[in-house]
């Protein structure tokens, strides 16, 4: 009985070994096949977006934007005659998935650059990897930590939260709001915003009378709001991504708090208005100019590009273009422009982007440099207010 | 008739016993050893990365396997131990704890150590234990409030605990000892942390060691209380513990960086470079020059994995292992034979937690990534660990290996699903968001159809089929 | 300190849901000795179905359909559990329900998307074309009327369960089966039918809770996880199988959790951990539950 069992165990061990060997061989095979093929004509760009998970409302428009742009580009002959192929990955909002996706893209010799990820956590997770592997990365995420300290190969097209915070502080100063209650989502976006707020509000002479936070999955923030209420602020700032801010708005309304409610660009989508319903009325937030494209003065250099994108997106997907899709637009255009100029070489692409000046994008007018891999300032934002369920430029 | 049966069944048994460890039992180890050394020659970077993750998963799965398969318990929060190992190792090497947090933190750790001593020496539980814990915390708080020096702290603690013991009629010197451990532990911890702070971080090996120490300690605390109960209380306790740790990782931003920053810049370990010359030569020859940092890390991870495999295989076949199997079969029967089931269960649980902690440290120091984030240690990860063990087979060491590999490749495959464009009647079918559906279905289906796991289940089926075929051929011959 | 009545109000709302989920756990545990980790998903199914239907149809249609959907899901899970029930160990069954909960969540995400869906309240008022909740003031606290619905329906459910188990034949059969399965079988009660009945009942309760609470919280495909876990904590606190204990524990848990928000800032961030810390403490100190008199282990 004992001997039989030993034999059985041994056989099982061999079986498992064969299984693992087979899997490893299978994973090597496509690479071998690819090596045999003639160096393919299409240019490959990698794209990692959070198409599922809590932040899908950010990632889906990003992906749709890229799909739309690729289609149009290939219709008009691609880049110098080469078609462009994008390999999409869904990181589900999770850093380790982004890491896996990044590994795959890095090991693909044809991949010229990576666009995305959508969120800060995954971006931070792959930033070092891409830099060490000399793969240009154009992140669509908000946190300033992605590009500071500067890494050669890592860029960011989304506006930085510090710029959003400054824009909001400008609004506070203009409206003489000196005592602020602050509440943030405890995810990466909210936590980063909180940090920036603390830094910048102090030097602007604004006093934060109370600071609270809520979990991304929280369904009620009454406790935190009652604490803020008792600190008697003149306005409340909420930094987070949906559905948190909507709950904050609704709870504030329910508690009868009448202070102005200021938010972040995390609510720059229809989703927020749908969720918060009448509580969204009057909320002011900084946003990429795309959502108020038609109201931007003609003197703004971005006007033409904004309107074109808005029209294209509306026609292709039957819904308005939003702030987040713009990040992907900018990233894609930057890569395409670079490849057009210097050809399919990762290092050259990186060099081209790093020295790009006056690139008129959806997020703003970019001026990259060796010390600034984001290239934007606070004028990339417009202050928007929600009136009657629609977006208008705030006064 | 009876003698005939006896003889036919006796002889194969004796034959195998004489042969001892036959070729089949050694063969898999040999095969794996060869593959281990030669792998970097033949694989590309992508596969090497996957192999590193598989190795880490193997260590995790082995620990959990021992717990679930042999001790018959389930841990639904194992990612917590995994995460603790990772974070402790990362914090000690990169981001030493801020000076203002050190005193409270060390005091807390000291108290935990004291609780462990109290529990192990006095076997107290229920309300008495709760008061004991409260007493330790209060004493610690008093000492900190009054900024007492070391000697006075020790005196206060010892007297405090002795009084407490006297009131509750426990061994007074045991309680006093708990008090001493609490203060001494706290001081040692604080000294160590301050030392780490001034050095700007310590070596990853120390980080790993401390991680194992702390994780093992916590596992002991939970296990000692919960495992003496019948039924699935450990499942519930680990579930709750897993969430508490997850929340702690996310919210204790000063120490862990929270979910916005995580911890960046974690250094890797140059394994082969640190080895004595002859061993280094071995690796260099085996890998035929492909010995970059990633390859070295691969060798490191799988060295640990092999050790874990050997350890697990040894435990399974030893006296302790047989005791485990007895526990799983029937606790009452085992106890009546004199097997101390409670002690074994606690040992397995602590071991599985320690293994998870080691795996966590290896994960944190992974070359090329150097970044950890609370999202990587949440409930879904705990579930994935359970899936690994379940598919492989809960009472099979090789099953753990199988499960770890299968899950890693499955995760990779799911990731690439999104990349494939499938056309369905002219519409683009986006295969996204399938991860929970696939994992959930696997769990349900495997539990329904092959609860012993795929390795044992399939080999059993194949074995039965072969035996059935043999029997029919024998009969037709006769 | 004037925050406290407000917090107690929101605490009672979530507490009622925890209580219903706890009852669901106890029903299934009593009937089958299985801890059904998919309990929270039953709530989610009720909420999502109602959310989708209420966009076009009235509550009178949406409510029963949502509950029926919940029951259907419950029966499916019961069948999955039944197949290996006799020869399976407790671990196997626990893992299976965990798998079922993940599967349900994945399917919900596939069908209904990942975003939160706002749900109109039962008795609302139309503002700008959208139905929103009325509010009333009770002693320093602002209470949404939907929260009153939650409390009211919870009370009704508790009463209904009490009557069901005491006076109806099926209810008594279920109680008998949980107290002494072999004896119940001898009397002709089919254990398989009891398993299916317990799941169906627990699922119905969960679905009702889901429909009622979704206007307050939003319907989202991952809402089941948190609710299920905290309801589970409440069930353990009150003692698995003990209905009254589960209800009291659920309410207490909701209130304590809300009150934890009053604590000074670094500590209040850990509000979510409260339920689990209490769970851990209870398991370490008095695992049978705080509100249970010591019973002899069968």
PDB file of N, CA, C and O in Angstrom, chain B residues 82-97 193 196 200-212 249 255-257 261-269 297 357-366 369-374 376-377:
ATOM      1  N   UNK B  82       0.557  36.976   2.957  1.00  0.00           N
ATOM      2  CA  UNK B  82       1.351  37.278   1.770  1.00  0.00           C
ATOM      3  C   UNK B  82       1.702  38.759   1.771  1.00  0.00           C
ATOM      4  O   UNK B  82       2.853  39.156   1.605  1.00  0.00           O
ATOM      5  N   UNK B  83       0.691  39.580   1.980  1.00  0.00           N
ATOM      6  CA  UNK B  83       0.897  41.022   1.973  1.00  0.00           C
ATOM      7  C   UNK B  83       1.756  41.498   3.122  1.00  0.00           C
ATOM      8  O   UNK B  83       2.586  42.394   2.963  1.00  0.00           O
ATOM      9  N   UNK B  84       1.571  40.905   4.292  1.00  0.00           N
ATOM     10  CA  UNK B  84       2.384  41.319   5.433  1.00  0.00           C
ATOM     11  C   UNK B  84       3.857  41.072   5.152  1.00  0.00           C
ATOM     12  O   UNK B  84       4.704  41.923   5.409  1.00  0.00           O
ATOM     13  N   UNK B  85       4.165  39.888   4.599  1.00  0.00           N
ATOM     14  CA  UNK B  85       5.557  39.602   4.252  1.00  0.00           C
ATOM     15  C   UNK B  85       6.085  40.632   3.268  1.00  0.00           C
ATOM     16  O   UNK B  85       7.176  41.165   3.430  1.00  0.00           O
ATOM     17  N   UNK B  86       5.277  40.940   2.250  1.00  0.00           N
ATOM     18  CA  UNK B  86       5.715  41.885   1.229  1.00  0.00           C
ATOM     19  C   UNK B  86       5.937  43.272   1.818  1.00  0.00           C
ATOM     20  O   UNK B  86       6.978  43.899   1.609  1.00  0.00           O
ATOM     21  N   UNK B  87       4.953  43.767   2.563  1.00  0.00           N
ATOM     22  CA  UNK B  87       5.056  45.121   3.072  1.00  0.00           C
ATOM     23  C   UNK B  87       6.163  45.270   4.101  1.00  0.00           C
ATOM     24  O   UNK B  87       6.899  46.234   4.103  1.00  0.00           O
ATOM     25  N   UNK B  88       6.273  44.303   5.024  1.00  0.00           N
ATOM     26  CA  UNK B  88       7.317  44.403   6.050  1.00  0.00           C
ATOM     27  C   UNK B  88       8.683  44.424   5.382  1.00  0.00           C
ATOM     28  O   UNK B  88       9.540  45.251   5.698  1.00  0.00           O
ATOM     29  N   UNK B  89       8.863  43.524   4.429  1.00  0.00           N
ATOM     30  CA  UNK B  89      10.131  43.477   3.724  1.00  0.00           C
ATOM     31  C   UNK B  89      10.378  44.780   2.972  1.00  0.00           C
ATOM     32  O   UNK B  89      11.476  45.325   2.990  1.00  0.00           O
ATOM     33  N   UNK B  90       9.345  45.292   2.323  1.00  0.00           N
ATOM     34  CA  UNK B  90       9.507  46.521   1.552  1.00  0.00           C
ATOM     35  C   UNK B  90       9.787  47.703   2.460  1.00  0.00           C
ATOM     36  O   UNK B  90      10.689  48.508   2.200  1.00  0.00           O
ATOM     37  N   UNK B  91       9.031  47.814   3.534  1.00  0.00           N
ATOM     38  CA  UNK B  91       9.195  48.952   4.426  1.00  0.00           C
ATOM     39  C   UNK B  91      10.593  48.963   5.032  1.00  0.00           C
ATOM     40  O   UNK B  91      11.256  49.987   5.108  1.00  0.00           O
ATOM     41  N   UNK B  92      11.065  47.794   5.444  1.00  0.00           N
ATOM     42  CA  UNK B  92      12.367  47.756   6.087  1.00  0.00           C
ATOM     43  C   UNK B  92      13.500  48.053   5.119  1.00  0.00           C
ATOM     44  O   UNK B  92      14.566  48.500   5.517  1.00  0.00           O
ATOM     45  N   UNK B  93      13.266  47.795   3.834  1.00  0.00           N
ATOM     46  CA  UNK B  93      14.358  48.051   2.904  1.00  0.00           C
ATOM     47  C   UNK B  93      14.277  49.415   2.236  1.00  0.00           C
ATOM     48  O   UNK B  93      15.270  49.939   1.765  1.00  0.00           O
ATOM     49  N   UNK B  94      13.119  50.006   2.174  1.00  0.00           N
ATOM     50  CA  UNK B  94      12.975  51.248   1.435  1.00  0.00           C
ATOM     51  C   UNK B  94      12.567  52.433   2.285  1.00  0.00           C
ATOM     52  O   UNK B  94      13.165  53.485   2.252  1.00  0.00           O
ATOM     53  N   UNK B  95      11.535  52.220   3.027  1.00  0.00           N
ATOM     54  CA  UNK B  95      10.829  53.367   3.572  1.00  0.00           C
ATOM     55  C   UNK B  95      10.684  53.192   5.062  1.00  0.00           C
ATOM     56  O   UNK B  95       9.597  52.954   5.547  1.00  0.00           O
ATOM     57  N   UNK B  96      11.766  53.259   5.755  1.00  0.00           N
ATOM     58  CA  UNK B  96      11.683  52.983   7.186  1.00  0.00           C
ATOM     59  C   UNK B  96      10.608  53.828   7.837  1.00  0.00           C
ATOM     60  O   UNK B  96      10.345  54.950   7.424  1.00  0.00           O
ATOM     61  N   UNK B  97      10.010  53.290   8.807  1.00  0.00           N
ATOM     62  CA  UNK B  97       8.857  53.922   9.432  1.00  0.00           C
ATOM     63  C   UNK B  97       9.237  55.250  10.043  1.00  0.00           C
ATOM     64  O   UNK B  97      10.269  55.388  10.678  1.00  0.00           O
ATOM     65  N   UNK B 193      14.166  49.390  14.746  1.00  0.00           N
ATOM     66  CA  UNK B 193      13.597  50.281  13.744  1.00  0.00           C
ATOM     67  C   UNK B 193      14.405  51.566  13.619  1.00  0.00           C
ATOM     68  O   UNK B 193      14.634  52.071  12.525  1.00  0.00           O
ATOM     69  N   UNK B 196      17.433  50.823  11.646  1.00  0.00           N
ATOM     70  CA  UNK B 196      17.109  50.719  10.230  1.00  0.00           C
ATOM     71  C   UNK B 196      16.943  52.107   9.630  1.00  0.00           C
ATOM     72  O   UNK B 196      17.406  52.403   8.543  1.00  0.00           O
ATOM     73  N   UNK B 200      18.977  53.986   6.605  1.00  0.00           N
ATOM     74  CA  UNK B 200      18.256  54.182   5.364  1.00  0.00           C
ATOM     75  C   UNK B 200      17.745  52.885   4.773  1.00  0.00           C
ATOM     76  O   UNK B 200      17.586  52.744   3.576  1.00  0.00           O
ATOM     77  N   UNK B 201      17.500  51.916   5.610  1.00  0.00           N
ATOM     78  CA  UNK B 201      16.967  50.668   5.073  1.00  0.00           C
ATOM     79  C   UNK B 201      17.929  49.529   5.318  1.00  0.00           C
ATOM     80  O   UNK B 201      19.140  49.715   5.335  1.00  0.00           O
ATOM     81  N   UNK B 202      17.384  48.351   5.479  1.00  0.00           N
ATOM     82  CA  UNK B 202      18.234  47.210   5.792  1.00  0.00           C
ATOM     83  C   UNK B 202      18.243  46.225   4.624  1.00  0.00           C
ATOM     84  O   UNK B 202      17.663  46.485   3.586  1.00  0.00           O
ATOM     85  N   UNK B 203      18.901  45.105   4.808  1.00  0.00           N
ATOM     86  CA  UNK B 203      19.008  44.167   3.690  1.00  0.00           C
ATOM     87  C   UNK B 203      17.701  43.406   3.516  1.00  0.00           C
ATOM     88  O   UNK B 203      16.977  43.169   4.472  1.00  0.00           O
ATOM     89  N   UNK B 204      17.412  43.019   2.283  1.00  0.00           N
ATOM     90  CA  UNK B 204      16.163  42.284   2.040  1.00  0.00           C
ATOM     91  C   UNK B 204      16.080  40.987   2.843  1.00  0.00           C
ATOM     92  O   UNK B 204      14.990  40.574   3.239  1.00  0.00           O
ATOM     93  N   UNK B 205      17.205  40.363   3.108  1.00  0.00           N
ATOM     94  CA  UNK B 205      17.154  39.108   3.855  1.00  0.00           C
ATOM     95  C   UNK B 205      16.627  39.349   5.264  1.00  0.00           C
ATOM     96  O   UNK B 205      15.821  38.589   5.789  1.00  0.00           O
ATOM     97  N   UNK B 206      17.098  40.424   5.876  1.00  0.00           N
ATOM     98  CA  UNK B 206      16.599  40.747   7.210  1.00  0.00           C
ATOM     99  C   UNK B 206      15.115  41.077   7.136  1.00  0.00           C
ATOM    100  O   UNK B 206      14.329  40.690   7.995  1.00  0.00           O
ATOM    101  N   UNK B 207      14.770  41.806   6.067  1.00  0.00           N
ATOM    102  CA  UNK B 207      13.367  42.135   5.880  1.00  0.00           C
ATOM    103  C   UNK B 207      12.517  40.879   5.812  1.00  0.00           C
ATOM    104  O   UNK B 207      11.470  40.767   6.445  1.00  0.00           O
ATOM    105  N   UNK B 208      13.010  39.893   5.081  1.00  0.00           N
ATOM    106  CA  UNK B 208      12.272  38.654   4.936  1.00  0.00           C
ATOM    107  C   UNK B 208      12.157  37.960   6.292  1.00  0.00           C
ATOM    108  O   UNK B 208      11.094  37.463   6.659  1.00  0.00           O
ATOM    109  N   UNK B 209      13.272  37.946   7.018  1.00  0.00           N
ATOM    110  CA  UNK B 209      13.278  37.261   8.297  1.00  0.00           C
ATOM    111  C   UNK B 209      12.293  37.901   9.269  1.00  0.00           C
ATOM    112  O   UNK B 209      11.505  37.222   9.931  1.00  0.00           O
ATOM    113  N   UNK B 210      12.361  39.221   9.359  1.00  0.00           N
ATOM    114  CA  UNK B 210      11.446  39.913  10.268  1.00  0.00           C
ATOM    115  C   UNK B 210       9.999  39.665   9.850  1.00  0.00           C
ATOM    116  O   UNK B 210       9.109  39.477  10.680  1.00  0.00           O
ATOM    117  N   UNK B 211       9.783  39.660   8.527  1.00  0.00           N
ATOM    118  CA  UNK B 211       8.442  39.403   8.027  1.00  0.00           C
ATOM    119  C   UNK B 211       7.916  38.062   8.509  1.00  0.00           C
ATOM    120  O   UNK B 211       6.801  37.953   9.013  1.00  0.00           O
ATOM    121  N   UNK B 212       8.766  37.040   8.376  1.00  0.00           N
ATOM    122  CA  UNK B 212       8.350  35.709   8.811  1.00  0.00           C
ATOM    123  C   UNK B 212       8.062  35.705  10.297  1.00  0.00           C
ATOM    124  O   UNK B 212       7.067  35.131  10.770  1.00  0.00           O
ATOM    125  N   UNK B 249      -3.544  48.192   5.124  1.00  0.00           N
ATOM    126  CA  UNK B 249      -2.612  48.535   4.050  1.00  0.00           C
ATOM    127  C   UNK B 249      -3.067  49.793   3.333  1.00  0.00           C
ATOM    128  O   UNK B 249      -2.267  50.634   2.952  1.00  0.00           O
ATOM    129  N   UNK B 255       2.668  54.635   6.908  1.00  0.00           N
ATOM    130  CA  UNK B 255       3.592  53.503   6.921  1.00  0.00           C
ATOM    131  C   UNK B 255       3.605  52.756   5.590  1.00  0.00           C
ATOM    132  O   UNK B 255       4.637  52.329   5.108  1.00  0.00           O
ATOM    133  N   UNK B 256       2.437  52.613   4.982  1.00  0.00           N
ATOM    134  CA  UNK B 256       2.373  51.759   3.798  1.00  0.00           C
ATOM    135  C   UNK B 256       2.239  52.528   2.504  1.00  0.00           C
ATOM    136  O   UNK B 256       2.251  51.941   1.435  1.00  0.00           O
ATOM    137  N   UNK B 257       2.059  53.841   2.561  1.00  0.00           N
ATOM    138  CA  UNK B 257       1.911  54.577   1.324  1.00  0.00           C
ATOM    139  C   UNK B 257       0.514  54.473   0.745  1.00  0.00           C
ATOM    140  O   UNK B 257       0.219  55.077  -0.259  1.00  0.00           O
ATOM    141  N   UNK B 261       0.225  55.718  -3.454  1.00  0.00           N
ATOM    142  CA  UNK B 261       1.631  55.593  -3.787  1.00  0.00           C
ATOM    143  C   UNK B 261       2.117  54.167  -3.768  1.00  0.00           C
ATOM    144  O   UNK B 261       3.024  53.817  -4.481  1.00  0.00           O
ATOM    145  N   UNK B 262       1.560  53.371  -2.919  1.00  0.00           N
ATOM    146  CA  UNK B 262       2.147  52.066  -2.688  1.00  0.00           C
ATOM    147  C   UNK B 262       3.569  52.319  -2.211  1.00  0.00           C
ATOM    148  O   UNK B 262       3.885  53.382  -1.694  1.00  0.00           O
ATOM    149  N   UNK B 263       4.421  51.369  -2.411  1.00  0.00           N
ATOM    150  CA  UNK B 263       5.825  51.555  -2.054  1.00  0.00           C
ATOM    151  C   UNK B 263       6.631  51.356  -3.327  1.00  0.00           C
ATOM    152  O   UNK B 263       6.543  50.308  -3.967  1.00  0.00           O
ATOM    153  N   UNK B 264       7.410  52.357  -3.700  1.00  0.00           N
ATOM    154  CA  UNK B 264       8.186  52.264  -4.937  1.00  0.00           C
ATOM    155  C   UNK B 264       9.643  51.991  -4.640  1.00  0.00           C
ATOM    156  O   UNK B 264      10.111  52.215  -3.546  1.00  0.00           O
ATOM    157  N   UNK B 265      10.326  51.577  -5.654  1.00  0.00           N
ATOM    158  CA  UNK B 265      11.773  51.515  -5.574  1.00  0.00           C
ATOM    159  C   UNK B 265      12.307  50.445  -4.668  1.00  0.00           C
ATOM    160  O   UNK B 265      13.363  50.580  -4.075  1.00  0.00           O
ATOM    161  N   UNK B 266      11.571  49.346  -4.561  1.00  0.00           N
ATOM    162  CA  UNK B 266      12.046  48.256  -3.716  1.00  0.00           C
ATOM    163  C   UNK B 266      13.224  47.574  -4.411  1.00  0.00           C
ATOM    164  O   UNK B 266      13.127  47.195  -5.576  1.00  0.00           O
ATOM    165  N   UNK B 267      14.339  47.410  -3.722  1.00  0.00           N
ATOM    166  CA  UNK B 267      15.520  46.823  -4.366  1.00  0.00           C
ATOM    167  C   UNK B 267      15.348  45.328  -4.573  1.00  0.00           C
ATOM    168  O   UNK B 267      14.614  44.680  -3.842  1.00  0.00           O
ATOM    169  N   UNK B 268      16.058  44.810  -5.555  1.00  0.00           N
ATOM    170  CA  UNK B 268      15.990  43.388  -5.791  1.00  0.00           C
ATOM    171  C   UNK B 268      17.177  42.705  -5.115  1.00  0.00           C
ATOM    172  O   UNK B 268      17.997  43.365  -4.497  1.00  0.00           O
ATOM    173  N   UNK B 269      17.225  41.385  -5.241  1.00  0.00           N
ATOM    174  CA  UNK B 269      18.312  40.647  -4.584  1.00  0.00           C
ATOM    175  C   UNK B 269      19.183  40.017  -5.660  1.00  0.00           C
ATOM    176  O   UNK B 269      18.690  39.295  -6.530  1.00  0.00           O
ATOM    177  N   UNK B 297      17.238  36.402 -10.158  1.00  0.00           N
ATOM    178  CA  UNK B 297      16.078  36.405  -9.287  1.00  0.00           C
ATOM    179  C   UNK B 297      15.256  35.139  -9.491  1.00  0.00           C
ATOM    180  O   UNK B 297      14.704  34.569  -8.563  1.00  0.00           O
ATOM    181  N   UNK B 357       4.479  34.437   3.970  1.00  0.00           N
ATOM    182  CA  UNK B 357       5.261  35.639   4.222  1.00  0.00           C
ATOM    183  C   UNK B 357       6.532  35.649   3.372  1.00  0.00           C
ATOM    184  O   UNK B 357       6.897  36.668   2.792  1.00  0.00           O
ATOM    185  N   UNK B 358       7.197  34.507   3.298  1.00  0.00           N
ATOM    186  CA  UNK B 358       8.399  34.421   2.459  1.00  0.00           C
ATOM    187  C   UNK B 358       8.052  34.738   1.015  1.00  0.00           C
ATOM    188  O   UNK B 358       8.744  35.495   0.336  1.00  0.00           O
ATOM    189  N   UNK B 359       6.947  34.138   0.553  1.00  0.00           N
ATOM    190  CA  UNK B 359       6.517  34.409  -0.816  1.00  0.00           C
ATOM    191  C   UNK B 359       6.265  35.891  -1.003  1.00  0.00           C
ATOM    192  O   UNK B 359       6.594  36.473  -2.038  1.00  0.00           O
ATOM    193  N   UNK B 360       5.685  36.523   0.003  1.00  0.00           N
ATOM    194  CA  UNK B 360       5.406  37.954  -0.093  1.00  0.00           C
ATOM    195  C   UNK B 360       6.681  38.765  -0.216  1.00  0.00           C
ATOM    196  O   UNK B 360       6.773  39.683  -1.027  1.00  0.00           O
ATOM    197  N   UNK B 361       7.689  38.430   0.598  1.00  0.00           N
ATOM    198  CA  UNK B 361       8.949  39.164   0.500  1.00  0.00           C
ATOM    199  C   UNK B 361       9.553  38.988  -0.886  1.00  0.00           C
ATOM    200  O   UNK B 361      10.030  39.941  -1.498  1.00  0.00           O
ATOM    201  N   UNK B 362       9.528  37.774  -1.406  1.00  0.00           N
ATOM    202  CA  UNK B 362      10.074  37.534  -2.745  1.00  0.00           C
ATOM    203  C   UNK B 362       9.317  38.355  -3.778  1.00  0.00           C
ATOM    204  O   UNK B 362       9.893  38.881  -4.721  1.00  0.00           O
ATOM    205  N   UNK B 363       8.005  38.460  -3.577  1.00  0.00           N
ATOM    206  CA  UNK B 363       7.172  39.225  -4.502  1.00  0.00           C
ATOM    207  C   UNK B 363       7.561  40.692  -4.486  1.00  0.00           C
ATOM    208  O   UNK B 363       7.640  41.352  -5.519  1.00  0.00           O
ATOM    209  N   UNK B 364       7.806  41.205  -3.277  1.00  0.00           N
ATOM    210  CA  UNK B 364       8.114  42.629  -3.162  1.00  0.00           C
ATOM    211  C   UNK B 364       9.442  42.963  -3.827  1.00  0.00           C
ATOM    212  O   UNK B 364       9.582  44.001  -4.468  1.00  0.00           O
ATOM    213  N   UNK B 365      10.417  42.062  -3.700  1.00  0.00           N
ATOM    214  CA  UNK B 365      11.750  42.360  -4.223  1.00  0.00           C
ATOM    215  C   UNK B 365      11.914  41.949  -5.663  1.00  0.00           C
ATOM    216  O   UNK B 365      13.025  41.971  -6.198  1.00  0.00           O
ATOM    217  N   UNK B 366      10.821  41.597  -6.321  1.00  0.00           N
ATOM    218  CA  UNK B 366      10.877  41.134  -7.698  1.00  0.00           C
ATOM    219  C   UNK B 366      11.627  42.116  -8.570  1.00  0.00           C
ATOM    220  O   UNK B 366      11.356  43.317  -8.533  1.00  0.00           O
ATOM    221  N   UNK B 369      10.152  45.295 -11.144  1.00  0.00           N
ATOM    222  CA  UNK B 369       8.894  45.934 -10.758  1.00  0.00           C
ATOM    223  C   UNK B 369       9.134  46.855  -9.575  1.00  0.00           C
ATOM    224  O   UNK B 369       8.936  48.049  -9.654  1.00  0.00           O
ATOM    225  N   UNK B 370       9.553  46.273  -8.461  1.00  0.00           N
ATOM    226  CA  UNK B 370       9.910  47.081  -7.306  1.00  0.00           C
ATOM    227  C   UNK B 370       8.792  47.952  -6.795  1.00  0.00           C
ATOM    228  O   UNK B 370       9.030  49.036  -6.285  1.00  0.00           O
ATOM    229  N   UNK B 371       7.562  47.489  -6.921  1.00  0.00           N
ATOM    230  CA  UNK B 371       6.427  48.320  -6.523  1.00  0.00           C
ATOM    231  C   UNK B 371       5.351  47.426  -5.955  1.00  0.00           C
ATOM    232  O   UNK B 371       5.012  46.410  -6.543  1.00  0.00           O
ATOM    233  N   UNK B 372       4.815  47.790  -4.803  1.00  0.00           N
ATOM    234  CA  UNK B 372       3.665  47.050  -4.296  1.00  0.00           C
ATOM    235  C   UNK B 372       2.554  48.017  -3.912  1.00  0.00           C
ATOM    236  O   UNK B 372       2.799  49.177  -3.603  1.00  0.00           O
ATOM    237  N   UNK B 373       1.369  47.515  -3.920  1.00  0.00           N
ATOM    238  CA  UNK B 373       0.180  48.325  -3.804  1.00  0.00           C
ATOM    239  C   UNK B 373      -0.858  47.491  -3.059  1.00  0.00           C
ATOM    240  O   UNK B 373      -0.926  46.285  -3.253  1.00  0.00           O
ATOM    241  N   UNK B 374      -1.657  48.104  -2.201  1.00  0.00           N
ATOM    242  CA  UNK B 374      -2.595  47.286  -1.417  1.00  0.00           C
ATOM    243  C   UNK B 374      -3.526  46.427  -2.271  1.00  0.00           C
ATOM    244  O   UNK B 374      -3.973  45.376  -1.827  1.00  0.00           O
ATOM    245  N   UNK B 376      -2.907  44.492  -4.454  1.00  0.00           N
ATOM    246  CA  UNK B 376      -2.363  43.196  -4.829  1.00  0.00           C
ATOM    247  C   UNK B 376      -2.503  42.179  -3.710  1.00  0.00           C
ATOM    248  O   UNK B 376      -2.062  41.043  -3.863  1.00  0.00           O
ATOM    249  N   UNK B 377      -3.109  42.580  -2.599  1.00  0.00           N
ATOM    250  CA  UNK B 377      -3.218  41.640  -1.480  1.00  0.00           C
ATOM    251  C   UNK B 377      -4.638  41.592  -0.943  1.00  0.00           C
ATOM    252  O   UNK B 377      -4.837  41.475   0.252  1.00  0.00           O
TER     253      UNK B 377
END
